Amino acid sequence: MNPKYAPLFQGLTLNNGVTVKNRLAVAPLTHFGSNPDGTISEQSPIYVGMDRMDCRKQISKDLQEAGLMEKIEDYVNKVGYSERNPDTAIEPRLSLQWFLKMKHFADIALPPVINGELKFYPPKYVNTYRNWLENIQ
C-alpha cells in the first residue's frame, strides 16, 4: 500500500487483524508485490506473503466491507503481454540496475577482427560488428 492512500484505511481492521491507525501504519511499497515471486513483501504490515493477484481481490473485498468502496467498474486498459506466454501480463518490477561503460571493451574487441585474427561467418557481419563497436556510447 502506498502511504498516500493510507488515510482511506484509518481505523479499518482488516481480516488479518491489523488495524490501520494512522499514515505511519502503512509502510511504503515501491510497487505492488515487491518480492521477486510476486508476493507482498515484509514492507507492508498487512497482506504479507499473499500473491499480488489474490491481494488485489482481498483489498477490494476489505474496502467494500469497510464501506470505503464507492463503485467497481470495468474499463479497457492497454496492457502489455509476454511474447513467450500470451496469457501473462507484463508488470513492472523495480530493481537495482547497473551499467558498464563499454568503450574500453570495444577498443579491445575491435582490432582482432579488423586485423583478420578473428573471422566472422558470413564475412558481411564484420561491418555490422565494426559499426556497432565504433559507435558505442
mmCIF file of N, CA, C and O in Angstrom, residues 2-99:
data_model
loop_
_atom_site.group_PDB
_atom_site.id
_atom_site.type_symbol
_atom_site.label_atom_id
_atom_site.label_comp_id
_atom_site.label_asym_id
_atom_site.label_seq_id
_atom_site.Cartn_x
_atom_site.Cartn_y
_atom_site.Cartn_z
ATOM 1 N N ASN A 2 0.455 2.204 -0.736
ATOM 2 C CA ASN A 2 1.163 3.463 -0.804
ATOM 3 C C ASN A 2 0.684 4.346 0.342
ATOM 4 O O ASN A 2 -0.514 4.457 0.579
ATOM 5 N N PRO A 3 1.611 5.006 1.061
ATOM 6 C CA PRO A 3 1.198 5.851 2.186
ATOM 7 C C PRO A 3 0.232 6.966 1.775
ATOM 8 O O PRO A 3 -0.539 7.457 2.582
ATOM 9 N N LYS A 4 0.274 7.335 0.509
ATOM 10 C CA LYS A 4 -0.634 8.369 0.011
ATOM 11 C C LYS A 4 -2.095 7.979 0.267
ATOM 12 O O LYS A 4 -2.941 8.814 0.525
ATOM 13 N N TYR A 5 -2.379 6.667 0.195
ATOM 14 C CA TYR A 5 -3.748 6.189 0.349
ATOM 15 C C TYR A 5 -4.060 5.712 1.754
ATOM 16 O O TYR A 5 -5.181 5.291 2.032
ATOM 17 N N ALA A 6 -3.091 5.777 2.634
ATOM 18 C CA ALA A 6 -3.293 5.295 3.999
ATOM 19 C C ALA A 6 -4.468 5.963 4.712
ATOM 20 O O ALA A 6 -5.176 5.295 5.468
ATOM 21 N N PRO A 7 -4.709 7.269 4.509
ATOM 22 C CA PRO A 7 -5.858 7.866 5.196
ATOM 23 C C PRO A 7 -7.182 7.165 4.889
ATOM 24 O O PRO A 7 -8.087 7.146 5.717
ATOM 25 N N LEU A 8 -7.287 6.548 3.725
ATOM 26 C CA LEU A 8 -8.509 5.814 3.392
ATOM 27 C C LEU A 8 -8.707 4.616 4.314
ATOM 28 O O LEU A 8 -9.816 4.149 4.523
ATOM 29 N N PHE A 9 -7.605 4.106 4.859
ATOM 30 C CA PHE A 9 -7.646 2.896 5.667
ATOM 31 C C PHE A 9 -7.655 3.184 7.163
ATOM 32 O O PHE A 9 -7.683 2.263 7.956
ATOM 33 N N GLN A 10 -7.604 4.438 7.586
ATOM 34 C CA GLN A 10 -7.540 4.746 9.011
ATOM 35 C C GLN A 10 -8.737 4.156 9.742
ATOM 36 O O GLN A 10 -9.875 4.328 9.343
ATOM 37 N N GLY A 11 -8.441 3.431 10.816
ATOM 38 C CA GLY A 11 -9.489 2.827 11.619
ATOM 39 C C GLY A 11 -10.013 1.526 11.061
ATOM 40 O O GLY A 11 -10.829 0.858 11.682
ATOM 41 N N LEU A 12 -9.571 1.132 9.891
ATOM 42 C CA LEU A 12 -10.050 -0.078 9.248
ATOM 43 C C LEU A 12 -9.326 -1.296 9.824
ATOM 44 O O LEU A 12 -8.110 -1.340 9.879
ATOM 45 N N THR A 13 -10.070 -2.268 10.292
ATOM 46 C CA THR A 13 -9.474 -3.517 10.748
ATOM 47 C C THR A 13 -9.636 -4.527 9.629
ATOM 48 O O THR A 13 -10.742 -4.832 9.206
ATOM 49 N N LEU A 14 -8.532 -5.037 9.158
ATOM 50 C CA LEU A 14 -8.559 -5.955 8.034
ATOM 51 C C LEU A 14 -8.661 -7.389 8.534
ATOM 52 O O LEU A 14 -8.509 -7.658 9.718
ATOM 53 N N ASN A 15 -8.896 -8.322 7.613
ATOM 54 C CA ASN A 15 -9.167 -9.691 8.026
ATOM 55 C C ASN A 15 -7.990 -10.373 8.715
ATOM 56 O O ASN A 15 -8.152 -11.407 9.329
ATOM 57 N N ASN A 16 -6.798 -9.794 8.634
ATOM 58 C CA ASN A 16 -5.671 -10.395 9.344
ATOM 59 C C ASN A 16 -5.481 -9.769 10.718
ATOM 60 O O ASN A 16 -4.496 -10.016 11.388
ATOM 61 N N GLY A 17 -6.428 -8.940 11.150
ATOM 62 C CA GLY A 17 -6.412 -8.372 12.487
ATOM 63 C C GLY A 17 -5.648 -7.071 12.633
ATOM 64 O O GLY A 17 -5.614 -6.490 13.703
ATOM 65 N N VAL A 18 -5.030 -6.587 11.565
ATOM 66 C CA VAL A 18 -4.273 -5.338 11.637
ATOM 67 C C VAL A 18 -5.232 -4.167 11.482
ATOM 68 O O VAL A 18 -6.059 -4.149 10.583
ATOM 69 N N THR A 19 -5.141 -3.221 12.393
ATOM 70 C CA THR A 19 -5.942 -2.005 12.289
ATOM 71 C C THR A 19 -5.034 -0.868 11.862
ATOM 72 O O THR A 19 -3.995 -0.631 12.461
ATOM 73 N N VAL A 20 -5.414 -0.198 10.815
ATOM 74 C CA VAL A 20 -4.639 0.942 10.337
ATOM 75 C C VAL A 20 -5.041 2.141 11.170
ATOM 76 O O VAL A 20 -6.193 2.558 11.162
ATOM 77 N N LYS A 21 -4.088 2.686 11.925
ATOM 78 C CA LYS A 21 -4.397 3.775 12.840
ATOM 79 C C LYS A 21 -3.994 5.131 12.304
ATOM 80 O O LYS A 21 -4.616 6.128 12.599
ATOM 81 N N ASN A 22 -2.935 5.180 11.573
ATOM 82 C CA ASN A 22 -2.504 6.463 11.016
ATOM 83 C C ASN A 22 -1.658 6.224 9.792
ATOM 84 O O ASN A 22 -1.388 5.093 9.409
ATOM 85 N N ARG A 23 -1.223 7.281 9.210
ATOM 86 C CA ARG A 23 -0.440 7.227 7.984
ATOM 87 C C ARG A 23 0.820 6.378 8.136
ATOM 88 O O ARG A 23 1.257 5.722 7.199
ATOM 89 N N LEU A 24 1.416 6.381 9.294
ATOM 90 C CA LEU A 24 2.654 5.645 9.509
ATOM 91 C C LEU A 24 2.420 4.150 9.676
ATOM 92 O O LEU A 24 3.361 3.375 9.693
ATOM 93 N N ALA A 25 1.181 3.752 9.789
ATOM 94 C CA ALA A 25 0.890 2.337 9.975
ATOM 95 C C ALA A 25 1.118 1.541 8.694
ATOM 96 O O ALA A 25 1.216 0.334 8.727
ATOM 97 N N VAL A 26 1.193 2.225 7.578
ATOM 98 C CA VAL A 26 1.373 1.552 6.306
ATOM 99 C C VAL A 26 2.740 1.911 5.749
ATOM 100 O O VAL A 26 2.986 3.053 5.406
ATOM 101 N N ALA A 27 3.625 0.949 5.697
ATOM 102 C CA ALA A 27 4.965 1.191 5.155
ATOM 103 C C ALA A 27 4.871 1.329 3.642
ATOM 104 O O ALA A 27 4.067 0.659 3.007
ATOM 105 N N PRO A 28 5.674 2.189 3.073
ATOM 106 C CA PRO A 28 5.590 2.379 1.619
ATOM 107 C C PRO A 28 6.104 1.168 0.846
ATOM 108 O O PRO A 28 7.077 0.550 1.220
ATOM 109 N N LEU A 29 5.401 0.832 -0.196
ATOM 110 C CA LEU A 29 5.860 -0.189 -1.126
ATOM 111 C C LEU A 29 6.326 0.518 -2.382
ATOM 112 O O LEU A 29 5.678 1.446 -2.849
ATOM 113 N N THR A 30 7.429 0.095 -2.918
ATOM 114 C CA THR A 30 7.876 0.706 -4.157
ATOM 115 C C THR A 30 6.983 0.270 -5.310
ATOM 116 O O THR A 30 6.857 0.946 -6.288
ATOM 117 N N HIS A 31 6.371 -0.865 -5.184
ATOM 118 C CA HIS A 31 5.431 -1.363 -6.174
ATOM 119 C C HIS A 31 4.641 -2.499 -5.546
ATOM 120 O O HIS A 31 4.983 -3.005 -4.497
ATOM 121 N N PHE A 32 3.602 -2.889 -6.206
ATOM 122 C CA PHE A 32 2.714 -3.912 -5.686
ATOM 123 C C PHE A 32 3.343 -5.280 -5.870
ATOM 124 O O PHE A 32 3.718 -5.651 -6.971
ATOM 125 N N GLY A 33 3.493 -6.039 -4.788
ATOM 126 C CA GLY A 33 4.114 -7.352 -4.889
ATOM 127 C C GLY A 33 5.616 -7.242 -5.029
ATOM 128 O O GLY A 33 6.159 -7.625 -6.039
ATOM 129 N N SER A 34 6.266 -6.694 -4.026
ATOM 130 C CA SER A 34 7.671 -6.349 -4.195
ATOM 131 C C SER A 34 8.640 -7.508 -4.071
ATOM 132 O O SER A 34 9.820 -7.329 -4.274
ATOM 133 N N ASN A 35 8.177 -8.703 -3.744
ATOM 134 C CA ASN A 35 9.068 -9.858 -3.749
ATOM 135 C C ASN A 35 9.218 -10.356 -5.178
ATOM 136 O O ASN A 35 8.290 -10.242 -5.979
ATOM 137 N N PRO A 36 10.370 -10.943 -5.502
ATOM 138 C CA PRO A 36 10.565 -11.433 -6.874
ATOM 139 C C PRO A 36 9.523 -12.458 -7.320
ATOM 140 O O PRO A 36 9.247 -12.583 -8.497
ATOM 141 N N ASP A 37 8.937 -13.176 -6.374
ATOM 142 C CA ASP A 37 7.940 -14.188 -6.742
ATOM 143 C C ASP A 37 6.523 -13.623 -6.856
ATOM 144 O O ASP A 37 5.571 -14.356 -7.055
ATOM 145 N N GLY A 38 6.375 -12.293 -6.739
ATOM 146 C CA GLY A 38 5.068 -11.673 -6.916
ATOM 147 C C GLY A 38 4.221 -11.630 -5.667
ATOM 148 O O GLY A 38 3.028 -11.352 -5.740
ATOM 149 N N THR A 39 4.800 -11.922 -4.518
ATOM 150 C CA THR A 39 4.058 -11.835 -3.265
ATOM 151 C C THR A 39 4.351 -10.512 -2.572
ATOM 152 O O THR A 39 5.349 -9.856 -2.857
ATOM 153 N N ILE A 40 3.469 -10.143 -1.662
ATOM 154 C CA ILE A 40 3.635 -8.902 -0.917
ATOM 155 C C ILE A 40 4.752 -9.088 0.099
ATOM 156 O O ILE A 40 4.784 -10.062 0.837
ATOM 157 N N SER A 41 5.648 -8.123 0.145
ATOM 158 C CA SER A 41 6.842 -8.259 0.982
ATOM 159 C C SER A 41 6.591 -7.805 2.409
ATOM 160 O O SER A 41 5.514 -7.333 2.762
ATOM 161 N N GLU A 42 7.633 -7.902 3.206
ATOM 162 C CA GLU A 42 7.594 -7.502 4.616
ATOM 163 C C GLU A 42 7.485 -5.992 4.776
ATOM 164 O O GLU A 42 7.283 -5.502 5.881
ATOM 165 N N GLN A 43 7.624 -5.233 3.678
ATOM 166 C CA GLN A 43 7.495 -3.780 3.752
ATOM 167 C C GLN A 43 6.100 -3.375 4.196
ATOM 168 O O GLN A 43 5.899 -2.298 4.711
ATOM 169 N N SER A 44 5.144 -4.208 3.949
ATOM 170 C CA SER A 44 3.764 -3.913 4.292
ATOM 171 C C SER A 44 3.367 -4.678 5.552
ATOM 172 O O SER A 44 3.636 -5.866 5.657
ATOM 173 N N PRO A 45 2.734 -4.026 6.508
ATOM 174 C CA PRO A 45 2.326 -4.747 7.713
ATOM 175 C C PRO A 45 1.093 -5.629 7.496
ATOM 176 O O PRO A 45 0.719 -6.386 8.373
ATOM 177 N N ILE A 46 0.468 -5.509 6.344
ATOM 178 C CA ILE A 46 -0.709 -6.325 6.055
ATOM 179 C C ILE A 46 -0.533 -7.006 4.699
ATOM 180 O O ILE A 46 0.222 -6.545 3.866
ATOM 181 N N TYR A 47 -1.213 -8.101 4.527
ATOM 182 C CA TYR A 47 -1.198 -8.881 3.286
ATOM 183 C C TYR A 47 0.161 -9.507 2.993
ATOM 184 O O TYR A 47 0.419 -9.950 1.876
ATOM 185 N N VAL A 48 1.061 -9.570 3.959
ATOM 186 C CA VAL A 48 2.401 -10.113 3.741
ATOM 187 C C VAL A 48 2.312 -11.565 3.276
ATOM 188 O O VAL A 48 1.571 -12.363 3.837
ATOM 189 N N GLY A 49 3.046 -11.878 2.233
ATOM 190 C CA GLY A 49 3.106 -13.237 1.717
ATOM 191 C C GLY A 49 2.011 -13.591 0.743
ATOM 192 O O GLY A 49 2.064 -14.637 0.105
ATOM 193 N N MET A 50 1.006 -12.720 0.610
ATOM 194 C CA MET A 50 -0.084 -13.017 -0.328
ATOM 195 C C MET A 50 0.384 -12.792 -1.762
ATOM 196 O O MET A 50 1.163 -11.900 -2.041
ATOM 197 N N ASP A 51 -0.117 -13.601 -2.661
ATOM 198 C CA ASP A 51 0.121 -13.388 -4.079
ATOM 199 C C ASP A 51 -0.510 -12.063 -4.480
ATOM 200 O O ASP A 51 -1.584 -11.695 -3.986
ATOM 201 N N ARG A 52 0.134 -11.325 -5.373
ATOM 202 C CA ARG A 52 -0.348 -9.988 -5.740
ATOM 203 C C ARG A 52 -1.766 -10.011 -6.316
ATOM 204 O O ARG A 52 -2.546 -9.115 -6.070
ATOM 205 N N MET A 53 -2.113 -11.062 -7.058
ATOM 206 C CA MET A 53 -3.452 -11.141 -7.640
ATOM 207 C C MET A 53 -4.493 -11.384 -6.546
ATOM 208 O O MET A 53 -5.540 -10.757 -6.536
ATOM 209 N N ASP A 54 -4.180 -12.290 -5.621
ATOM 210 C CA ASP A 54 -5.088 -12.546 -4.503
ATOM 211 C C ASP A 54 -5.197 -11.317 -3.614
ATOM 212 O O ASP A 54 -6.270 -10.997 -3.098
ATOM 213 N N CYS A 55 -4.093 -10.613 -3.445
ATOM 214 C CA CYS A 55 -4.073 -9.427 -2.600
ATOM 215 C C CYS A 55 -4.971 -8.327 -3.177
ATOM 216 O O CYS A 55 -5.689 -7.656 -2.442
ATOM 217 N N ARG A 56 -4.921 -8.153 -4.482
ATOM 218 C CA ARG A 56 -5.776 -7.138 -5.120
ATOM 219 C C ARG A 56 -7.241 -7.425 -4.838
ATOM 220 O O ARG A 56 -8.020 -6.529 -4.513
ATOM 221 N N LYS A 57 -7.624 -8.686 -4.949
ATOM 222 C CA LYS A 57 -9.011 -9.069 -4.671
ATOM 223 C C LYS A 57 -9.355 -8.849 -3.195
ATOM 224 O O LYS A 57 -10.443 -8.376 -2.867
ATOM 225 N N GLN A 58 -8.412 -9.189 -2.322
ATOM 226 C CA GLN A 58 -8.650 -9.037 -0.884
ATOM 227 C C GLN A 58 -8.775 -7.566 -0.500
ATOM 228 O O GLN A 58 -9.622 -7.208 0.321
ATOM 229 N N ILE A 59 -7.951 -6.710 -1.080
ATOM 230 C CA ILE A 59 -8.043 -5.278 -0.792
ATOM 231 C C ILE A 59 -9.402 -4.751 -1.218
ATOM 232 O O ILE A 59 -10.053 -4.006 -0.484
ATOM 233 N N SER A 60 -9.846 -5.156 -2.400
ATOM 234 C CA SER A 60 -11.158 -4.740 -2.875
ATOM 235 C C SER A 60 -12.255 -5.198 -1.913
ATOM 236 O O SER A 60 -13.149 -4.427 -1.537
ATOM 237 N N LYS A 61 -12.163 -6.454 -1.480
ATOM 238 C CA LYS A 61 -13.152 -7.000 -0.543
ATOM 239 C C LYS A 61 -13.118 -6.232 0.777
ATOM 240 O O LYS A 61 -14.164 -5.869 1.323
ATOM 241 N N ASP A 62 -11.907 -5.966 1.303
ATOM 242 C CA ASP A 62 -11.779 -5.252 2.575
ATOM 243 C C ASP A 62 -12.338 -3.835 2.477
ATOM 244 O O ASP A 62 -12.984 -3.349 3.401
ATOM 245 N N LEU A 63 -12.093 -3.179 1.362
ATOM 246 C CA LEU A 63 -12.627 -1.824 1.177
ATOM 247 C C LEU A 63 -14.151 -1.836 1.099
ATOM 248 O O LEU A 63 -14.818 -0.965 1.651
ATOM 249 N N GLN A 64 -14.705 -2.841 0.410
ATOM 250 C CA GLN A 64 -16.158 -2.955 0.325
ATOM 251 C C GLN A 64 -16.766 -3.201 1.700
ATOM 252 O O GLN A 64 -17.749 -2.555 2.069
ATOM 253 N N GLU A 65 -16.173 -4.129 2.461
ATOM 254 C CA GLU A 65 -16.695 -4.451 3.790
ATOM 255 C C GLU A 65 -16.617 -3.260 4.736
ATOM 256 O O GLU A 65 -17.451 -3.118 5.632
ATOM 257 N N ALA A 66 -15.629 -2.404 4.527
ATOM 258 C CA ALA A 66 -15.479 -1.226 5.387
ATOM 259 C C ALA A 66 -16.317 -0.050 4.890
ATOM 260 O O ALA A 66 -16.325 1.013 5.510
ATOM 261 N N GLY A 67 -17.021 -0.239 3.774
ATOM 262 C CA GLY A 67 -17.835 0.839 3.225
ATOM 263 C C GLY A 67 -17.022 1.939 2.568
ATOM 264 O O GLY A 67 -17.499 3.070 2.429
ATOM 265 N N LEU A 68 -15.808 1.628 2.165
ATOM 266 C CA LEU A 68 -14.936 2.635 1.560
ATOM 267 C C LEU A 68 -14.856 2.528 0.041
ATOM 268 O O LEU A 68 -14.172 3.324 -0.589
ATOM 269 N N MET A 69 -15.555 1.567 -0.537
ATOM 270 C CA MET A 69 -15.532 1.382 -1.983
ATOM 271 C C MET A 69 -16.770 2.041 -2.563
ATOM 272 O O MET A 69 -17.900 1.653 -2.261
ATOM 273 N N GLU A 70 -16.563 3.070 -3.356
ATOM 274 C CA GLU A 70 -17.689 3.779 -3.953
ATOM 275 C C GLU A 70 -18.341 2.969 -5.061
ATOM 276 O O GLU A 70 -19.549 2.829 -5.133
ATOM 277 N N LYS A 71 -17.523 2.423 -5.984
ATOM 278 C CA LYS A 71 -18.063 1.611 -7.066
ATOM 279 C C LYS A 71 -16.940 0.811 -7.709
ATOM 280 O O LYS A 71 -15.765 1.113 -7.544
ATOM 281 N N ILE A 72 -17.334 -0.202 -8.422
ATOM 282 C CA ILE A 72 -16.409 -1.015 -9.200
ATOM 283 C C ILE A 72 -16.917 -0.987 -10.626
ATOM 284 O O ILE A 72 -18.105 -1.226 -10.871
ATOM 285 N N GLU A 73 -16.035 -0.639 -11.531
ATOM 286 C CA GLU A 73 -16.442 -0.628 -12.931
ATOM 287 C C GLU A 73 -15.314 -1.154 -13.802
ATOM 288 O O GLU A 73 -14.139 -0.951 -13.522
ATOM 289 N N ASP A 74 -15.684 -1.860 -14.837
ATOM 290 C CA ASP A 74 -14.711 -2.365 -15.798
ATOM 291 C C ASP A 74 -14.327 -1.245 -16.750
ATOM 292 O O ASP A 74 -15.136 -0.377 -17.072
ATOM 293 N N TYR A 75 -13.091 -1.256 -17.185
ATOM 294 C CA TYR A 75 -12.641 -0.311 -18.185
ATOM 295 C C TYR A 75 -11.566 -0.968 -19.026
ATOM 296 O O TYR A 75 -10.919 -1.927 -18.613
ATOM 297 N N VAL A 76 -11.404 -0.471 -20.229
ATOM 298 C CA VAL A 76 -10.416 -1.011 -21.144
ATOM 299 C C VAL A 76 -9.076 -0.357 -20.838
ATOM 300 O O VAL A 76 -8.975 0.860 -20.732
ATOM 301 N N ASN A 77 -8.078 -1.183 -20.671
ATOM 302 C CA ASN A 77 -6.739 -0.689 -20.379
ATOM 303 C C ASN A 77 -5.765 -1.437 -21.279
ATOM 304 O O ASN A 77 -5.828 -2.655 -21.395
ATOM 305 N N LYS A 78 -4.866 -0.720 -21.906
ATOM 306 C CA LYS A 78 -3.895 -1.349 -22.794
ATOM 307 C C LYS A 78 -2.754 -1.916 -21.946
ATOM 308 O O LYS A 78 -1.946 -1.178 -21.407
ATOM 309 N N VAL A 79 -2.732 -3.208 -21.825
ATOM 310 C CA VAL A 79 -1.740 -3.893 -21.008
ATOM 311 C C VAL A 79 -0.848 -4.729 -21.917
ATOM 312 O O VAL A 79 -1.343 -5.427 -22.803
ATOM 313 N N GLY A 80 0.460 -4.647 -21.696
ATOM 314 C CA GLY A 80 1.381 -5.456 -22.472
ATOM 315 C C GLY A 80 1.372 -6.902 -21.996
ATOM 316 O O GLY A 80 1.196 -7.175 -20.814
ATOM 317 N N TYR A 81 1.527 -7.830 -22.930
ATOM 318 C CA TYR A 81 1.561 -9.248 -22.604
ATOM 319 C C TYR A 81 2.849 -9.881 -23.112
ATOM 320 O O TYR A 81 3.417 -9.441 -24.111
ATOM 321 N N SER A 82 3.280 -10.907 -22.444
ATOM 322 C CA SER A 82 4.516 -11.600 -22.768
ATOM 323 C C SER A 82 4.433 -12.269 -24.137
ATOM 324 O O SER A 82 3.407 -12.838 -24.498
ATOM 325 N N GLU A 83 5.545 -12.220 -24.877
ATOM 326 C CA GLU A 83 5.603 -12.929 -26.159
ATOM 327 C C GLU A 83 5.676 -14.432 -25.931
ATOM 328 O O GLU A 83 5.171 -15.211 -26.719
ATOM 329 N N ARG A 84 6.333 -14.826 -24.851
ATOM 330 C CA ARG A 84 6.512 -16.252 -24.571
ATOM 331 C C ARG A 84 5.260 -16.895 -24.009
ATOM 332 O O ARG A 84 5.006 -18.067 -24.206
ATOM 333 N N ASN A 85 4.498 -16.109 -23.242
ATOM 334 C CA ASN A 85 3.274 -16.627 -22.658
ATOM 335 C C ASN A 85 2.205 -15.549 -22.804
ATOM 336 O O ASN A 85 2.108 -14.646 -21.989
ATOM 337 N N PRO A 86 1.412 -15.625 -23.850
ATOM 338 C CA PRO A 86 0.436 -14.564 -24.131
ATOM 339 C C PRO A 86 -0.634 -14.366 -23.055
ATOM 340 O O PRO A 86 -1.368 -13.395 -23.084
ATOM 341 N N ASP A 87 -0.717 -15.276 -22.091
ATOM 342 C CA ASP A 87 -1.683 -15.124 -21.005
ATOM 343 C C ASP A 87 -1.118 -14.335 -19.829
ATOM 344 O O ASP A 87 -1.820 -14.083 -18.855
ATOM 345 N N THR A 88 0.157 -13.958 -19.906
ATOM 346 C CA THR A 88 0.828 -13.294 -18.794
ATOM 347 C C THR A 88 1.008 -11.803 -19.067
ATOM 348 O O THR A 88 1.700 -11.420 -20.008
ATOM 349 N N ALA A 89 0.376 -10.983 -18.232
ATOM 350 C CA ALA A 89 0.531 -9.537 -18.355
ATOM 351 C C ALA A 89 1.916 -9.137 -17.875
ATOM 352 O O ALA A 89 2.448 -9.712 -16.930
ATOM 353 N N ILE A 90 2.492 -8.158 -18.529
ATOM 354 C CA ILE A 90 3.803 -7.664 -18.129
ATOM 355 C C ILE A 90 3.597 -6.612 -17.046
ATOM 356 O O ILE A 90 2.903 -5.624 -17.254
ATOM 357 N N GLU A 91 4.185 -6.853 -15.889
ATOM 358 C CA GLU A 91 4.074 -5.923 -14.768
ATOM 359 C C GLU A 91 5.463 -5.416 -14.425
ATOM 360 O O GLU A 91 6.383 -6.202 -14.271
ATOM 361 N N PRO A 92 5.618 -4.094 -14.314
ATOM 362 C CA PRO A 92 6.943 -3.565 -13.987
ATOM 363 C C PRO A 92 7.376 -3.978 -12.587
ATOM 364 O O PRO A 92 6.559 -4.105 -11.689
ATOM 365 N N ARG A 93 8.648 -4.208 -12.432
ATOM 366 C CA ARG A 93 9.214 -4.527 -11.123
ATOM 367 C C ARG A 93 10.469 -3.697 -10.958
ATOM 368 O O ARG A 93 11.412 -3.825 -11.730
ATOM 369 N N LEU A 94 10.469 -2.837 -9.965
ATOM 370 C CA LEU A 94 11.629 -2.012 -9.707
ATOM 371 C C LEU A 94 12.747 -2.874 -9.145
ATOM 372 O O LEU A 94 12.516 -3.733 -8.302
ATOM 373 N N SER A 95 13.947 -2.654 -9.629
ATOM 374 C CA SER A 95 15.101 -3.394 -9.132
ATOM 375 C C SER A 95 16.353 -2.555 -9.340
ATOM 376 O O SER A 95 16.353 -1.590 -10.099
ATOM 377 N N LEU A 96 17.392 -2.946 -8.639
ATOM 378 C CA LEU A 96 18.667 -2.273 -8.828
ATOM 379 C C LEU A 96 19.182 -2.604 -10.218
ATOM 380 O O LEU A 96 19.065 -3.727 -10.684
ATOM 381 N N GLN A 97 19.762 -1.617 -10.873
ATOM 382 C CA GLN A 97 20.306 -1.829 -12.193
ATOM 383 C C GLN A 97 21.743 -1.347 -12.214
ATOM 384 O O GLN A 97 22.120 -0.477 -11.433
ATOM 385 N N TRP A 98 22.512 -1.904 -13.090
ATOM 386 C CA TRP A 98 23.886 -1.477 -13.228
ATOM 387 C C TRP A 98 24.237 -1.474 -14.711
ATOM 388 O O TRP A 98 23.631 -2.150 -15.519
ATOM 389 N N PHE A 99 25.209 -0.651 -15.047
ATOM 390 C CA PHE A 99 25.629 -0.499 -16.427
ATOM 391 C C PHE A 99 27.145 -0.475 -16.489
ATOM 392 O O PHE A 99 27.802 -0.049 -15.544
#
